[in-house]
Coordinates of C-alpha atoms and ligand atoms in Angstrom, one line a residue:
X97 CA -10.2 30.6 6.4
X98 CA -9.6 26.9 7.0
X99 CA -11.1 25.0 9.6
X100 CA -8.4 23.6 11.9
X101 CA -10.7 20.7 12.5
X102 CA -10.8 19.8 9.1
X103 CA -7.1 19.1 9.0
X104 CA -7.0 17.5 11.6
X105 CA -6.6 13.5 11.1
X106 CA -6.0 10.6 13.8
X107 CA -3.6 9.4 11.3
X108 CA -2.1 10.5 8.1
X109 CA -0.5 8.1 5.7
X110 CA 1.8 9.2 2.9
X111 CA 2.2 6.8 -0.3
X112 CA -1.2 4.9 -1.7
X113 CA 1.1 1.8 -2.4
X114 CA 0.6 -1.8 -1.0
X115 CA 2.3 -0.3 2.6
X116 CA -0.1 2.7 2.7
X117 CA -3.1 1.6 1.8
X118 CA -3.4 -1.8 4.1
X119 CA -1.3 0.9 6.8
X120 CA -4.3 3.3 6.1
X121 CA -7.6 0.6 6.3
X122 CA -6.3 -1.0 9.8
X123 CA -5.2 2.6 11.5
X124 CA -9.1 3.8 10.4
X125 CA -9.9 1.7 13.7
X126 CA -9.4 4.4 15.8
X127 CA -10.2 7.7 13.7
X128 CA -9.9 9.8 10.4
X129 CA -7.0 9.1 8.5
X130 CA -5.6 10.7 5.2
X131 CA -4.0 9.4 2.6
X132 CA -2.0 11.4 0.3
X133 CA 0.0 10.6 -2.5
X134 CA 2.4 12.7 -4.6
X135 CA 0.8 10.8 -8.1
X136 CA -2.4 11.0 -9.6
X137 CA -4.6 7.7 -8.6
X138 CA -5.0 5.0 -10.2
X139 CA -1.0 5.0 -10.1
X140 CA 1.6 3.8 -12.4
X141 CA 4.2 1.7 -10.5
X142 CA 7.3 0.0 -12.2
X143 CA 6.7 -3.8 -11.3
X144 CA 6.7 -7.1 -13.0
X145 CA 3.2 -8.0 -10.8
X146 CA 4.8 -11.3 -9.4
X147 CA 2.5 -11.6 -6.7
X148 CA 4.6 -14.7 -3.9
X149 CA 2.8 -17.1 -1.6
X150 CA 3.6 -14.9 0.9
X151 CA 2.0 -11.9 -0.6
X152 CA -1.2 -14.3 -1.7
X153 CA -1.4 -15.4 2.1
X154 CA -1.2 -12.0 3.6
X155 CA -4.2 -10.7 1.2
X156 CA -5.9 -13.6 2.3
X157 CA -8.4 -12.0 4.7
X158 CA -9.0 -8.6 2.8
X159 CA -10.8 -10.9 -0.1
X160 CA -10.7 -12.8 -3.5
X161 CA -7.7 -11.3 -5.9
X162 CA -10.1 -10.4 -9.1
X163 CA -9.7 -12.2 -12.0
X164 CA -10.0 -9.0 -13.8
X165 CA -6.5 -8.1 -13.0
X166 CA -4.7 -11.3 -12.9
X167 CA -2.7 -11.7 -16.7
X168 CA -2.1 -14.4 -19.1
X169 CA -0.3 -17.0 -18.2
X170 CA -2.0 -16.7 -14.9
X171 CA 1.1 -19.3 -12.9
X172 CA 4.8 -18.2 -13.9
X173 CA 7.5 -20.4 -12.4
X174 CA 10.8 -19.0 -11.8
X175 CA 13.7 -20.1 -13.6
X176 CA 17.2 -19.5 -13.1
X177 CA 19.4 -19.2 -16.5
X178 CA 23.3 -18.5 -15.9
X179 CA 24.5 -17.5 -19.9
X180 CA 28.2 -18.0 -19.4
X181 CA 27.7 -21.4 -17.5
X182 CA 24.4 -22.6 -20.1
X183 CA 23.0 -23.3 -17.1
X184 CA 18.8 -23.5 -16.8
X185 CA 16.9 -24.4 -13.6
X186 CA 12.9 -24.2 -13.6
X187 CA 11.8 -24.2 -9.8
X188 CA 9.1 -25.1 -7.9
X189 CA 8.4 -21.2 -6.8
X190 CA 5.7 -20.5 -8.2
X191 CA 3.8 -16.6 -8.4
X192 CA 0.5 -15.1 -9.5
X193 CA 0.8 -12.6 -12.8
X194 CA -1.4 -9.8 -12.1
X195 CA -1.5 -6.1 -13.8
X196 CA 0.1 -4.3 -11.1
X197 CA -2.2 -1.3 -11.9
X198 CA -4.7 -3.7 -11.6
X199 CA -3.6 -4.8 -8.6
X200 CA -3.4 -1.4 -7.1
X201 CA -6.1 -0.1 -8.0
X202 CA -8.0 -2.7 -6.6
X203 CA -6.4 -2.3 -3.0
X204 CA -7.3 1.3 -2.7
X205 CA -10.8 0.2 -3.4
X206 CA -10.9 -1.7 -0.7
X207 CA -10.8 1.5 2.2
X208 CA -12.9 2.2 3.9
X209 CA -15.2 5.7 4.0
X210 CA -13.3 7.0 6.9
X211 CA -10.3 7.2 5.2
X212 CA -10.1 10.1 3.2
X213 CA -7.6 10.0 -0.6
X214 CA -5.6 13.2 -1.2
X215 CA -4.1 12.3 -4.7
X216 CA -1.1 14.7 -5.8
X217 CA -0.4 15.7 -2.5
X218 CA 3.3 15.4 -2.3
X219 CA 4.7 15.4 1.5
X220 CA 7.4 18.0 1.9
X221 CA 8.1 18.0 5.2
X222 CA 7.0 17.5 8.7
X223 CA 7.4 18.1 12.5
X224 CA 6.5 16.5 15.2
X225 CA 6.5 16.5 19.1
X226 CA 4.5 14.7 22.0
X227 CA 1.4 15.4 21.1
X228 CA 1.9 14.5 17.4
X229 CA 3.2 15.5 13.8
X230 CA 2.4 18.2 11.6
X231 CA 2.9 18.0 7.9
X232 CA 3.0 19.8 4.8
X233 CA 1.8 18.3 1.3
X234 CA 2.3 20.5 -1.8
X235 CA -1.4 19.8 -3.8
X236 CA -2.1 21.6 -6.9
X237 CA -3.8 24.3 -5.1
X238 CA -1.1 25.4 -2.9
X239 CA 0.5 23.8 0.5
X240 CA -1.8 22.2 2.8
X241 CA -0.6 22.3 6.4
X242 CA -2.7 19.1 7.9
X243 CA -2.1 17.4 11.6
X244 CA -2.5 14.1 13.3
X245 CA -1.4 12.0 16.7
X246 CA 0.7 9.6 14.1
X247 CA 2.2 9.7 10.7
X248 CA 3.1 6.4 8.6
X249 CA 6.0 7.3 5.9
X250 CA 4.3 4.5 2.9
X251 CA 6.3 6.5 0.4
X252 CA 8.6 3.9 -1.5
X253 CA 12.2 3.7 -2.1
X254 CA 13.0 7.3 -2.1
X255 CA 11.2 8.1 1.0
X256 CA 10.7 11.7 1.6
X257 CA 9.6 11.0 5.1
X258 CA 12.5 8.8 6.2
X259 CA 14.8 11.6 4.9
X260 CA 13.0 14.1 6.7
X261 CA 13.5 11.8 9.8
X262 CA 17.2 12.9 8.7
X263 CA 17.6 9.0 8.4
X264 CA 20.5 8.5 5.3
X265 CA 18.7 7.1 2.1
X266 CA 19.5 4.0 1.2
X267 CA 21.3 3.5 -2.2
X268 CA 19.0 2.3 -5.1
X269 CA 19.1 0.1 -8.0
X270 CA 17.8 1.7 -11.7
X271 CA 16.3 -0.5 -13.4
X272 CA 14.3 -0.2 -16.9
X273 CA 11.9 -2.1 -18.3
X274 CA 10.5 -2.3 -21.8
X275 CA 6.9 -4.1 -22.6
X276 CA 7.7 -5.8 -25.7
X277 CA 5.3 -6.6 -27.9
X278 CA 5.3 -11.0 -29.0
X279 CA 5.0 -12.5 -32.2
X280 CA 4.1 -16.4 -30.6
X281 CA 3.9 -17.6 -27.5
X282 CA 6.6 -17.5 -24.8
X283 CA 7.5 -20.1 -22.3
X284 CA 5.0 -19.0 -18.9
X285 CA 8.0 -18.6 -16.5
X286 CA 9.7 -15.9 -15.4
X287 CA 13.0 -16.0 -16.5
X288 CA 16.0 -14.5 -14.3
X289 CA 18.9 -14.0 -16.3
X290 CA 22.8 -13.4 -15.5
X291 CA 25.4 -12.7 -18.2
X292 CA 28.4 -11.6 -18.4
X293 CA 28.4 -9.3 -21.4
X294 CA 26.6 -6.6 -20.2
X295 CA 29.8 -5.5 -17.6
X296 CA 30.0 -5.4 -14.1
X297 CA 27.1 -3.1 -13.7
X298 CA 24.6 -4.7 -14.5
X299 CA 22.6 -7.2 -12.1
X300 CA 20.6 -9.3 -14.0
X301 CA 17.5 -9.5 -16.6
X302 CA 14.0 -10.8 -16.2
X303 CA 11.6 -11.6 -19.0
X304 CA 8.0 -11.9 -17.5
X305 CA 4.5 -13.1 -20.4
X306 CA 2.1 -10.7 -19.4
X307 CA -0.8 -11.4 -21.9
X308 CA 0.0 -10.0 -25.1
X309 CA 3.2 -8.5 -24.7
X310 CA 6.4 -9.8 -22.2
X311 CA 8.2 -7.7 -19.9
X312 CA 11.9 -7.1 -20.2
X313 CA 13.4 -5.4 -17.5
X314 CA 17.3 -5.3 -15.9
X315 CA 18.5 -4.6 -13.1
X316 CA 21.9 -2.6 -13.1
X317 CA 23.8 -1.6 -9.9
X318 CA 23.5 1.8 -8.8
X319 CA 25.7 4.4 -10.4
X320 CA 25.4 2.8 -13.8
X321 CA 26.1 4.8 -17.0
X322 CA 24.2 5.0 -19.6
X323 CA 21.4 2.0 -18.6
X324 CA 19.6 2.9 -21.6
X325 CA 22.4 1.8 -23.9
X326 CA 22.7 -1.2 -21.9
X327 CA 19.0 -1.9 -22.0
X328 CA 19.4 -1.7 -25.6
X329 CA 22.0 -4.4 -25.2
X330 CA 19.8 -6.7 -22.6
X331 CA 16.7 -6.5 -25.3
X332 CA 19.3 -7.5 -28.4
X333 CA 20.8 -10.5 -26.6
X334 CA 17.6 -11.6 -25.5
X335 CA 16.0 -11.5 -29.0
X336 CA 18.7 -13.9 -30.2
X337 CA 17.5 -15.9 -28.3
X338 CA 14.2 -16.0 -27.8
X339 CA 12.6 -14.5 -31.5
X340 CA 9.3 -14.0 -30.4
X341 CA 10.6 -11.0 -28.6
X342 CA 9.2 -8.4 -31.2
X343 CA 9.4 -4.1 -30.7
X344 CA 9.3 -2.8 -27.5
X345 CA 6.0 -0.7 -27.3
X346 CA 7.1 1.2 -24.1
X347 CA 10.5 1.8 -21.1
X348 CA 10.3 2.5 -17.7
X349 CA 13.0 3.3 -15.4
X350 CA 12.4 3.1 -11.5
X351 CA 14.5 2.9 -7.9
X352 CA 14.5 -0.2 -6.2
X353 CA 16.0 -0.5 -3.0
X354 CA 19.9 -1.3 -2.5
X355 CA 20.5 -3.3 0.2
X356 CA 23.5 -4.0 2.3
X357 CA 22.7 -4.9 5.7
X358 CA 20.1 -5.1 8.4
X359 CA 21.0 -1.7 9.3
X360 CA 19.1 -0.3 6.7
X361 CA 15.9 -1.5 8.4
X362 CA 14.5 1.5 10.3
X363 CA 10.8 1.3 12.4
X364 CA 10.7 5.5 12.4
X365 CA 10.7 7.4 15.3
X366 CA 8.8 8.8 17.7
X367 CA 5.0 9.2 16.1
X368 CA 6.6 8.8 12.8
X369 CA 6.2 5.2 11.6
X370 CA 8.0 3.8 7.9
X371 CA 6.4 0.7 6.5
X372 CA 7.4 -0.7 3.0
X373 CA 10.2 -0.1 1.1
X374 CA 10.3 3.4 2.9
X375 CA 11.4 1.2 6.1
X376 CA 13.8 -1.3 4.0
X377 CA 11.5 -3.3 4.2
X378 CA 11.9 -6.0 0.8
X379 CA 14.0 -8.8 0.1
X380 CA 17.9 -8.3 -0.2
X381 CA 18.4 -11.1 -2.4
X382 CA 15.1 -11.8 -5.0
X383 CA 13.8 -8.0 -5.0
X384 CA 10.3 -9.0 -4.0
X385 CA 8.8 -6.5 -2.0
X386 CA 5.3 -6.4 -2.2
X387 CA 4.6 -9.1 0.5
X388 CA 6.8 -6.7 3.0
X389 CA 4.6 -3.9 1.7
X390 CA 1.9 -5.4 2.8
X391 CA 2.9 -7.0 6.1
X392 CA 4.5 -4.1 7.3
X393 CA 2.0 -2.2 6.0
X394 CA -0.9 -3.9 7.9
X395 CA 1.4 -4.0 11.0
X396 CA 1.6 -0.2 11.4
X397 CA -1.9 -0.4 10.6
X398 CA -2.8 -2.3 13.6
X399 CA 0.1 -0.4 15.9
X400 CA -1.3 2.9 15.0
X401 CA -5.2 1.7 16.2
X402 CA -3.6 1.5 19.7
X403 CA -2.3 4.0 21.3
X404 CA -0.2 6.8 19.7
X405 CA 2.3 7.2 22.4
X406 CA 3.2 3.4 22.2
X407 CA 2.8 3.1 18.4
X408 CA 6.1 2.6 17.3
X409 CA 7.0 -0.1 20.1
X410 CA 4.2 -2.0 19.1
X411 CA 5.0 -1.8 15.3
X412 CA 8.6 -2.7 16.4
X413 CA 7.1 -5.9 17.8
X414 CA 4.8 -7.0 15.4
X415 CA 7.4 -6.7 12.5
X416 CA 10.0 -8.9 14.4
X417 CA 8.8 -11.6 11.8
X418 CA 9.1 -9.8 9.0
X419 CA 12.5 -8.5 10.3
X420 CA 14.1 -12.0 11.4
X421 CA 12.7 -13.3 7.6
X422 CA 15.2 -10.0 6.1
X423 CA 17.9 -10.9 7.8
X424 CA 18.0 -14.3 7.0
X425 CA 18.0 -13.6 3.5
X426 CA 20.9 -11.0 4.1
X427 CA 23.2 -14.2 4.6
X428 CA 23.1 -15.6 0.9
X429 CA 23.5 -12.4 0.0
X430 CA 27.3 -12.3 -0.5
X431 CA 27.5 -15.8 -2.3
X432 CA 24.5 -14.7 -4.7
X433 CA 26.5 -11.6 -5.7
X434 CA 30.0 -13.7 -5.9
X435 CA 31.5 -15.4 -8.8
X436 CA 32.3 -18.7 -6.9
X437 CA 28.3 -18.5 -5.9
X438 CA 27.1 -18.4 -9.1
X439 CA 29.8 -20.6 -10.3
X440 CA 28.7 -23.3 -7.9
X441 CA 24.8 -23.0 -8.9
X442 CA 25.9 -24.5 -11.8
X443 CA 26.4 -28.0 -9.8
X444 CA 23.7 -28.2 -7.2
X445 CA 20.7 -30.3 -8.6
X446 CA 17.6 -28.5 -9.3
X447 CA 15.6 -29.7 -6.6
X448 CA 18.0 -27.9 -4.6
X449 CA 18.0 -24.6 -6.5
X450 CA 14.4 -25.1 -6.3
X451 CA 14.2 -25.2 -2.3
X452 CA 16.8 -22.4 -1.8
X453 CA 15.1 -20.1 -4.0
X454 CA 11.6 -20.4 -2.1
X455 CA 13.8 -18.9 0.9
X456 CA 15.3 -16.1 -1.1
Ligands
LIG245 C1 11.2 -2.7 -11.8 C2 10.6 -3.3 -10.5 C3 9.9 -4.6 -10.6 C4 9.4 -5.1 -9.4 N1 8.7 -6.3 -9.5 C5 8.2 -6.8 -8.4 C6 7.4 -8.0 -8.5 O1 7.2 -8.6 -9.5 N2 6.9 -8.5 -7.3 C7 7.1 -7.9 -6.1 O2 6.7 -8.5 -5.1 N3 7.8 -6.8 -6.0 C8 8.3 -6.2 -7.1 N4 9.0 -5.0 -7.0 C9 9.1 -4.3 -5.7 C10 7.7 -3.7 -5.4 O3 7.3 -3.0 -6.5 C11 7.9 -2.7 -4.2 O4 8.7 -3.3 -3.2 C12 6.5 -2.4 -3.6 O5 5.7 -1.7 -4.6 C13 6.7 -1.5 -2.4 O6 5.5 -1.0 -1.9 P1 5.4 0.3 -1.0 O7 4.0 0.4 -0.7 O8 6.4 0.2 0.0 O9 5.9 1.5 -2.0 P2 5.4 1.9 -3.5 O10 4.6 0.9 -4.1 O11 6.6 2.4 -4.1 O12 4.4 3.1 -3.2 C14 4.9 4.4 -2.7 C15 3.9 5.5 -3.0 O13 4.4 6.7 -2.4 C16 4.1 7.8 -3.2 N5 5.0 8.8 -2.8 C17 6.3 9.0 -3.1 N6 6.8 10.1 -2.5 C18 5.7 10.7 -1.9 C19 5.6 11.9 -1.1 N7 6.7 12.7 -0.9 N8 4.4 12.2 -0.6 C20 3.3 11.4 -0.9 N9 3.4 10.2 -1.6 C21 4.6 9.9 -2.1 C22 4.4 7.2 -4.6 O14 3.6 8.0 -5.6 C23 3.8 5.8 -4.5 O15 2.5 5.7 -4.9 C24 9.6 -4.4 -8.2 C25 10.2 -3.2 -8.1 C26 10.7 -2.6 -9.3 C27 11.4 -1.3 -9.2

């Protein structure tokens, strides 16, 4: 028979991502939590481990970033390359290159004792009155029914718990990426790409040096048929290009979050709190979202030490920042995404470029 005592958490936390795990250390302040993820820890997560100011300033407090984990070139600047137009713009905004393993890894070492890990413990489900929530995770033994005053939804773009919240999933973006192998050196930026010849589709392509091998990915809008071929297409272009690309040792395809509006940005409800990309919390226009990971993260972290009851009110007022930062990136959105945008990129100076893209 099980204990009831032994499932029973002051908070549980699903997702061991950048969200759940600062979420998890700062909501260990007032008792037990759990965190359970579906995967198998250390996790695998689709990123190209751009690590902003904003994310570097956040992590500030919890400790020096290990050298171990940052990559080779260590500073990439971002560049902005329209095809069609030959235009090229190298900006000021400039990001750390990590191994985003690395990187997570690292932050789960950083809990402390009184947060216990459940790795492949997938949420399925929860309910949740007054007094609390009670959820079930589907672990390789079987369901475990487990209980707490508060639960933070950390789980990523296709949240289970938001959809359990019977909140409307957001639409997502596929994107693939391929770690292709070099044969020379690269130029240490990280290139953003738009072309036309690809189709309406697709978003754009990034090439990122990450020691030995560069990362390709693309972003295509969602619905897309056949990314793969596409992908196919992206790498080909690219090689004409820039030679050194050489074989692609490895793809990976992921969701990233498809925003449209503020109203995609939800705090939870009742004692069920979303933080991350689980809340829509990212930016519209650049994709970055571990900084909002991690600030929102921390932020339900710190809501749920206080009391449960007021939880989600206090979470709702520490992230008014983070929020007021979203929806001022949701207003370049439509000239980013126009023709007439991108065609008038081509005459602002770089300078300019430069300081707009810091605030995208
Ligand atoms: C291709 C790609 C490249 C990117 N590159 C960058 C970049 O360079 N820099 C940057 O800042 N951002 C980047 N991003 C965005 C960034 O990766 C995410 O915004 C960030 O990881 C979000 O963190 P999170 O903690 O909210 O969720 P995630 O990191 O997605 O973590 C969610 C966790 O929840 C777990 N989970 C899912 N379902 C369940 C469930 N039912 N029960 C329990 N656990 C569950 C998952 O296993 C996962 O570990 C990129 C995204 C993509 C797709």
């Amino acid at each position: 028979m099980t204990n009831p005592a032994e499932n029973r958490y002051a908070t549980i936390v699903a997702g061991a991502g950048p969200a759940g795990v600062l979420a998890a250390m700062h909501a260990s302040d007032r008792g037990p939590v759990l965190l359970a993820d579906s995967s198998s820890l250390p996790r695998s997560k689709s990123c190209g481990g751009m690590l902003h100011e904003l994310s570097l300033e956040t992590l500030r407090p919890y400790g020096e970033i290990p050298e171990s984990i940052v990559s080779a070139p260590r500073t990439v600047h971002f560049r902005y390359n329209d095809w069609d137009r030959r235009i090229e713009r190298t900006t000021d905004l400039a990001f750390l290159n990590v191994s985003r393993s690395g990187f997570d890894d690292w932050l789960v070492g950083l809990l402390p004792d009184t947060v216990e890990i459940a790795e492949r413990a997938a949420l399925t489900g929860f309910t949740q009155d007054d007094a609390g929530v009670t959820v079930d995770l589907r672990t390789p033994e079987g369901i475990r029914t487990v209980s707490a005053d508060l639960l933070i939804g950390a789980d990523g773009a296709r949240s289970q718990v938001r959809r359990t919240l019977g909140i409307r999933d957001s639409a997502s973006y596929v994107t693939l990426q391929d770690f292709v192998e070099l044969d020379g050196d690269i130029e240490p930026v990280f290139d953003c790409i738009y072309m036309r010849d690809i189709g309406d589709e697709f978003g754009y392509a990034y090439v990122v040096p990450k020691g030995d091998v560069a990362i390709v990915g693309s972003v295509f809008y969602p619905r897309t048929k056949r990314p793969w071929e596409k992908q196919d297409r992206v790498i080909e272009l690219l090689r004409e290009r820039i030679p050194q690309l050489g074989p692609s040792r490895e793809r990976e395809s992921a969701a990233a979050l498809y925003l449209r509006s503020p109203k995609d940005i939800l705090h939870g409800s009742g004692r069920v709190l979303l933080a991350g990309e689980a809340g829509g919390f990212m930016s519209p226009t650049s994709g970055e979202g571990i900084s909002y990971a991690l600030r929102t993260g921390r932020d339900a972290g710190l809501a749920a030490a206080g009391s449960p009851a007021t939880a989600l009110a206090r979470y709702t007022e520490l992230t008014a920042p983070v929020v007021s930062d979203i929806r001022r990136r949701f207003r370049w959105l439509p000239l980013m995404e126009s023709r007439a945008g991108k065609y008038l990129a081509g005459f602002v100076p770089t300078p300019i470029v430069s300081r707009v893209t810091m605030g995208l």
